[in-house]
Amino acid sequence: MSLTETREPLLKGQRALVTGASSGIGAAIAKALAAAGAKVVVNYAGGAQRAQTVVAQIQANGGEAMAICADVSREEDVEAMFVQMFAAWDSIDILVNNAGLQKDAPLVEMSLADWRQVIDINLTGQFLCSRAAAREFLHRGIAPELSRATGKIICMSSVHDVIPWAGHANYAASKGGVSLLMKTLAQELAPQRIRVNAISPGAIKTPINAAAWSTPAAEADLLKLIPYRRVGEPDDIAQAAVWLASDASDYVTGATLYVDGGMTLYPGFDQGG
Ligand code: BGC
């Protein structure tokens, strides 16, 4: 039966883990995956209360979720998180590598600690979680009643995997790294039917960039960089994640989906060169 003929929820029975899901884009993805029928682990590193709120919102909507605390940059935390998830739900079908942060500074003022923390969480965290998920996908094999793929990994990147960003060298380097980590894993794991893709958001209204949109003057400035002339919402990204997690995108692997209102279209050139 084709997907357009089926009335089942797109992700029915699938088990998802979303890192950094206590706020912003991660919280929206967790809720959207649950609304599409998946059981969802809401991972968080700080802010247990906010993670519990996301879990409660999913449950109130008739979904299944649990919060697990783990710092994705710490190998022992990541391993323990997967053990806890498998103890409850046996396995994993969808990993969303979303956890990330910014520690902005001009190059000459950037500390090694801030460089390392951003690379550790934004890039090494994606390596550690992808490795743990892929080991389980390979061990378990395909479950045709759940999905055509053995497993799906979605990596949260950024428009700054292609747009250089002065004052954010650590962040841009981490996202450039995510881009080739994703493509390399996609190439390596495709024969086992594991799909690996990325979403590169533009400016989305979340706490990470509140300074860029929370006053009318800042928002007007930001809109000059967005041809579509609206700042994105977390749900713009969440809907893309549901599609990439589902069999509707079964022939898509190694792709980066720019969900950015045209931010990567060189808006500075809209009046000629
Ligand atoms: C950053 C935001 C920024 C956006 C567009 C994102 O990756 O986290 O702070 O607003 O890129 O520049």
Coordinates of C-alpha atoms and ligand atoms in Angstrom, one line a residue:
M1 CA 0.0 0.0 0.0
S2 CA 1.4 3.4 -0.8
L3 CA 1.8 6.1 1.9
T4 CA -1.0 8.2 0.4
E5 CA -3.4 5.2 0.7
T6 CA -2.6 4.4 4.3
R7 CA -4.5 6.0 7.1
E8 CA -2.1 5.0 9.9
P9 CA -0.1 7.7 11.6
L10 CA 3.2 8.1 9.6
L11 CA 5.5 7.0 12.4
K12 CA 3.2 4.6 14.2
G13 CA 5.0 2.3 16.7
Q14 CA 8.5 3.8 16.0
R15 CA 10.8 4.8 18.8
A16 CA 12.6 8.2 18.6
L17 CA 15.3 9.9 20.5
V18 CA 15.6 13.7 20.2
T19 CA 18.6 15.3 21.9
G20 CA 18.3 18.7 23.4
A21 CA 14.5 18.4 23.3
S22 CA 13.6 20.5 26.4
S23 CA 13.3 23.7 24.4
G24 CA 13.3 25.4 21.0
I25 CA 13.6 23.3 17.9
G26 CA 14.2 20.0 19.8
A27 CA 11.0 20.4 21.8
A28 CA 9.0 21.1 18.6
I29 CA 10.5 18.1 16.9
A30 CA 9.7 15.8 19.9
K31 CA 6.1 16.9 19.9
A32 CA 5.7 16.6 16.1
L33 CA 7.2 13.1 16.0
A34 CA 4.9 12.1 18.9
A35 CA 1.9 13.6 17.0
A36 CA 2.9 11.4 14.0
G37 CA 2.7 8.3 16.2
A38 CA 6.3 7.8 17.5
K39 CA 7.2 7.2 21.2
V40 CA 9.8 9.9 22.0
V41 CA 12.7 10.2 24.4
V42 CA 13.0 13.9 25.4
N43 CA 16.7 14.2 26.1
Y44 CA 18.0 17.2 28.1
A45 CA 21.2 18.2 29.9
G46 CA 19.9 21.0 32.1
G47 CA 16.3 22.1 32.8
A48 CA 14.6 18.9 34.0
Q49 CA 11.5 20.9 34.6
R50 CA 11.3 22.0 30.9
A51 CA 11.9 18.5 29.7
Q52 CA 9.0 17.2 31.9
T53 CA 6.8 19.9 30.5
V54 CA 7.4 18.6 27.0
V55 CA 6.7 15.1 28.1
A56 CA 3.5 16.2 29.8
Q57 CA 2.4 18.1 26.6
I58 CA 3.0 15.0 24.5
Q59 CA 1.1 12.8 27.0
A60 CA -1.8 15.3 27.1
N61 CA -2.0 14.9 23.4
G62 CA -2.3 11.1 23.7
G63 CA 1.3 10.4 22.9
E64 CA 4.1 8.4 24.7
A65 CA 7.3 10.1 26.0
M66 CA 9.9 10.0 28.6
A67 CA 12.7 12.4 29.6
I68 CA 16.3 11.2 30.0
C69 CA 19.1 13.4 31.3
A70 CA 22.4 13.1 29.4
D71 CA 25.2 15.4 28.3
V72 CA 25.7 14.3 24.7
S73 CA 29.4 15.2 24.7
R74 CA 30.1 12.6 27.4
E75 CA 30.4 9.0 26.2
E76 CA 29.3 7.4 29.5
D77 CA 26.1 9.6 29.6
V78 CA 25.2 8.7 26.0
E79 CA 25.7 5.0 26.5
A80 CA 23.6 5.1 29.7
M81 CA 20.9 7.0 27.9
F82 CA 20.6 4.4 25.2
V83 CA 20.6 1.6 27.8
Q84 CA 17.7 3.3 29.6
M85 CA 15.8 3.8 26.3
F86 CA 16.3 0.2 25.2
A87 CA 15.2 -1.1 28.7
A88 CA 11.9 0.7 28.3
W89 CA 11.2 0.4 24.5
D90 CA 13.7 -2.4 23.3
S91 CA 15.2 -0.4 20.5
I92 CA 15.4 2.8 18.5
D93 CA 14.1 3.7 15.0
I94 CA 14.8 7.4 14.7
L95 CA 17.6 9.5 16.1
V96 CA 17.4 13.3 15.9
N97 CA 20.8 14.8 16.8
N98 CA 19.6 18.2 17.8
A99 CA 21.4 19.3 21.0
G100 CA 23.6 22.3 20.3
L101 CA 24.6 25.7 21.7
Q102 CA 26.4 28.9 20.8
K103 CA 29.3 30.5 22.7
D104 CA 30.0 33.5 20.6
A105 CA 33.1 35.7 20.6
P106 CA 35.4 37.4 18.1
L107 CA 38.3 35.0 17.3
V108 CA 40.9 37.0 19.2
E109 CA 38.8 36.8 22.4
M110 CA 37.5 33.2 22.0
S111 CA 38.7 31.0 24.9
L112 CA 39.8 27.4 24.2
A113 CA 37.2 26.3 26.7
D114 CA 34.4 27.9 24.6
W115 CA 35.8 26.5 21.4
R116 CA 36.0 23.0 22.9
Q117 CA 32.5 23.1 24.5
V118 CA 30.8 24.0 21.2
I119 CA 32.7 21.4 19.2
D120 CA 32.1 18.8 21.9
I121 CA 28.3 19.3 22.1
N122 CA 27.5 20.3 18.6
L123 CA 29.8 17.8 16.7
T124 CA 31.2 15.1 19.0
G125 CA 27.7 14.7 20.6
Q126 CA 26.3 13.9 17.1
F127 CA 29.1 11.3 16.6
L128 CA 28.5 9.6 19.9
C129 CA 24.7 9.4 19.5
S130 CA 24.9 8.3 15.9
R131 CA 27.4 5.6 16.8
A132 CA 25.2 4.3 19.5
A133 CA 22.1 4.4 17.3
A134 CA 23.8 2.8 14.3
R135 CA 25.2 -0.1 16.5
E136 CA 21.6 -0.9 17.5
F137 CA 20.2 -0.5 14.0
L138 CA 22.8 -3.0 12.7
H139 CA 22.3 -5.4 15.6
R140 CA 18.5 -5.4 15.2
G141 CA 18.2 -5.3 11.4
I142 CA 15.2 -4.1 9.4
A143 CA 11.7 -4.3 11.0
P144 CA 9.5 -4.1 7.9
E145 CA 6.3 -3.6 9.9
L146 CA 7.7 -0.3 11.2
S147 CA 9.7 1.2 8.3
R148 CA 11.3 0.4 5.0
A149 CA 14.6 1.6 6.5
T150 CA 16.7 -0.1 9.2
G151 CA 17.0 3.3 11.0
K152 CA 16.9 7.0 10.4
I153 CA 19.3 9.6 11.7
I154 CA 18.6 13.3 11.3
C155 CA 21.4 15.7 12.1
M156 CA 20.6 19.3 13.0
S157 CA 23.0 21.5 11.1
S158 CA 22.6 25.2 10.3
V159 CA 22.7 27.6 7.3
H160 CA 26.1 28.2 8.9
D161 CA 27.4 25.0 7.4
V162 CA 27.7 27.0 4.2
I163 CA 27.5 30.7 5.3
P164 CA 30.6 31.9 7.1
W165 CA 29.7 33.7 10.4
A166 CA 32.1 36.3 11.8
G167 CA 32.2 36.1 15.6
H168 CA 31.0 32.5 15.7
A169 CA 34.0 30.5 14.5
N170 CA 33.4 27.7 16.9
Y171 CA 29.7 27.3 15.9
A172 CA 30.3 27.6 12.2
A173 CA 33.1 25.1 12.4
S174 CA 30.9 22.7 14.3
K175 CA 28.1 22.9 11.7
G176 CA 30.5 22.6 8.8
G177 CA 31.7 19.4 10.6
V178 CA 28.2 18.1 11.0
S179 CA 27.6 18.5 7.3
L180 CA 30.4 16.1 6.3
L181 CA 29.9 13.8 9.3
M182 CA 26.3 13.4 8.0
K183 CA 27.3 12.7 4.4
T184 CA 30.0 10.3 5.4
L185 CA 27.7 8.3 7.7
A186 CA 25.1 8.3 4.9
Q187 CA 27.6 6.9 2.5
E188 CA 28.9 4.3 5.0
L189 CA 25.5 3.1 6.2
A190 CA 23.3 3.2 3.1
P191 CA 24.0 -0.4 2.2
Q192 CA 22.5 -1.4 5.5
R193 CA 19.4 0.7 4.7
I194 CA 20.2 3.3 7.4
R195 CA 19.3 6.8 6.1
V196 CA 21.2 9.8 7.4
N197 CA 20.2 13.4 6.5
A198 CA 20.5 16.9 7.8
I199 CA 18.3 19.9 8.3
S200 CA 19.9 23.3 8.1
P201 CA 17.6 25.9 9.8
G202 CA 18.0 29.5 9.1
A203 CA 16.8 32.0 11.7
I204 CA 14.1 30.3 13.9
K205 CA 12.5 32.0 16.9
T206 CA 14.1 30.1 19.8
P207 CA 16.0 31.1 22.9
I208 CA 19.4 30.6 21.2
N209 CA 19.0 33.7 19.0
A210 CA 16.3 35.7 21.0
A211 CA 18.5 38.9 20.7
A212 CA 18.1 38.8 16.9
W213 CA 14.3 38.8 16.8
S214 CA 12.8 39.8 20.2
T215 CA 12.7 43.6 19.5
P216 CA 11.1 45.1 16.4
A217 CA 14.4 46.8 15.4
A218 CA 16.3 43.6 15.7
E219 CA 13.7 41.7 13.8
A220 CA 13.6 44.3 11.0
D221 CA 17.4 43.9 10.6
L222 CA 17.1 40.1 10.6
L223 CA 14.4 40.2 7.9
K224 CA 16.9 41.8 5.5
L225 CA 18.7 38.5 5.5
I226 CA 15.5 36.5 4.8
P227 CA 14.0 36.8 1.3
Y228 CA 10.8 35.2 2.4
R229 CA 10.5 38.0 5.0
R230 CA 9.4 36.1 8.0
V231 CA 11.4 34.6 10.9
G232 CA 11.0 30.9 11.1
E233 CA 9.1 29.0 13.8
P234 CA 10.2 25.8 15.5
D235 CA 7.4 23.9 13.8
D236 CA 8.8 24.8 10.3
I237 CA 11.8 22.6 11.3
A238 CA 9.7 20.0 13.1
Q239 CA 7.6 19.3 10.0
A240 CA 10.7 18.7 7.9
A241 CA 12.0 16.3 10.6
V242 CA 8.8 14.3 10.5
W243 CA 9.1 13.9 6.7
L244 CA 12.8 12.9 6.9
A245 CA 12.0 10.4 9.7
S246 CA 9.1 8.8 7.7
D247 CA 9.0 6.4 4.7
A248 CA 7.7 9.4 2.6
S249 CA 11.4 10.2 2.2
D250 CA 12.7 6.6 1.9
Y251 CA 14.8 7.4 -1.2
V252 CA 16.5 10.4 0.5
T253 CA 19.9 9.9 2.2
G254 CA 22.9 12.2 2.5
A255 CA 20.8 15.2 1.8
T256 CA 20.7 18.6 3.6
L257 CA 17.4 20.3 3.6
Y258 CA 17.7 24.1 4.0
V259 CA 14.7 25.3 5.9
D260 CA 15.6 29.0 5.9
G261 CA 13.1 31.2 4.1
G262 CA 15.8 31.7 1.4
M263 CA 18.6 32.8 3.8
T264 CA 21.2 30.8 1.7
L265 CA 20.1 32.6 -1.5
Y266 CA 22.6 35.4 -1.2
P267 CA 20.0 38.1 -0.3
G268 CA 22.6 40.8 -0.6
F269 CA 22.5 40.2 -4.3
D270 CA 18.7 40.8 -4.7
Q271 CA 19.3 44.2 -6.4
G272 CA 21.9 42.9 -8.9
G273 CA 25.7 42.4 -8.5
Ligands
BGC1 C1 21.9 30.1 14.8 C2 21.0 31.3 15.0 C3 21.0 32.2 13.8 C4 20.7 31.4 12.5 C5 20.8 32.3 11.3 C6 21.4 29.4 13.5 O1 22.2 28.3 13.3 O2 21.8 29.2 15.9 O3 21.5 32.0 16.2 O4 20.0 33.2 14.0 O5 21.6 30.3 12.4 O6 21.9 33.1 11.3

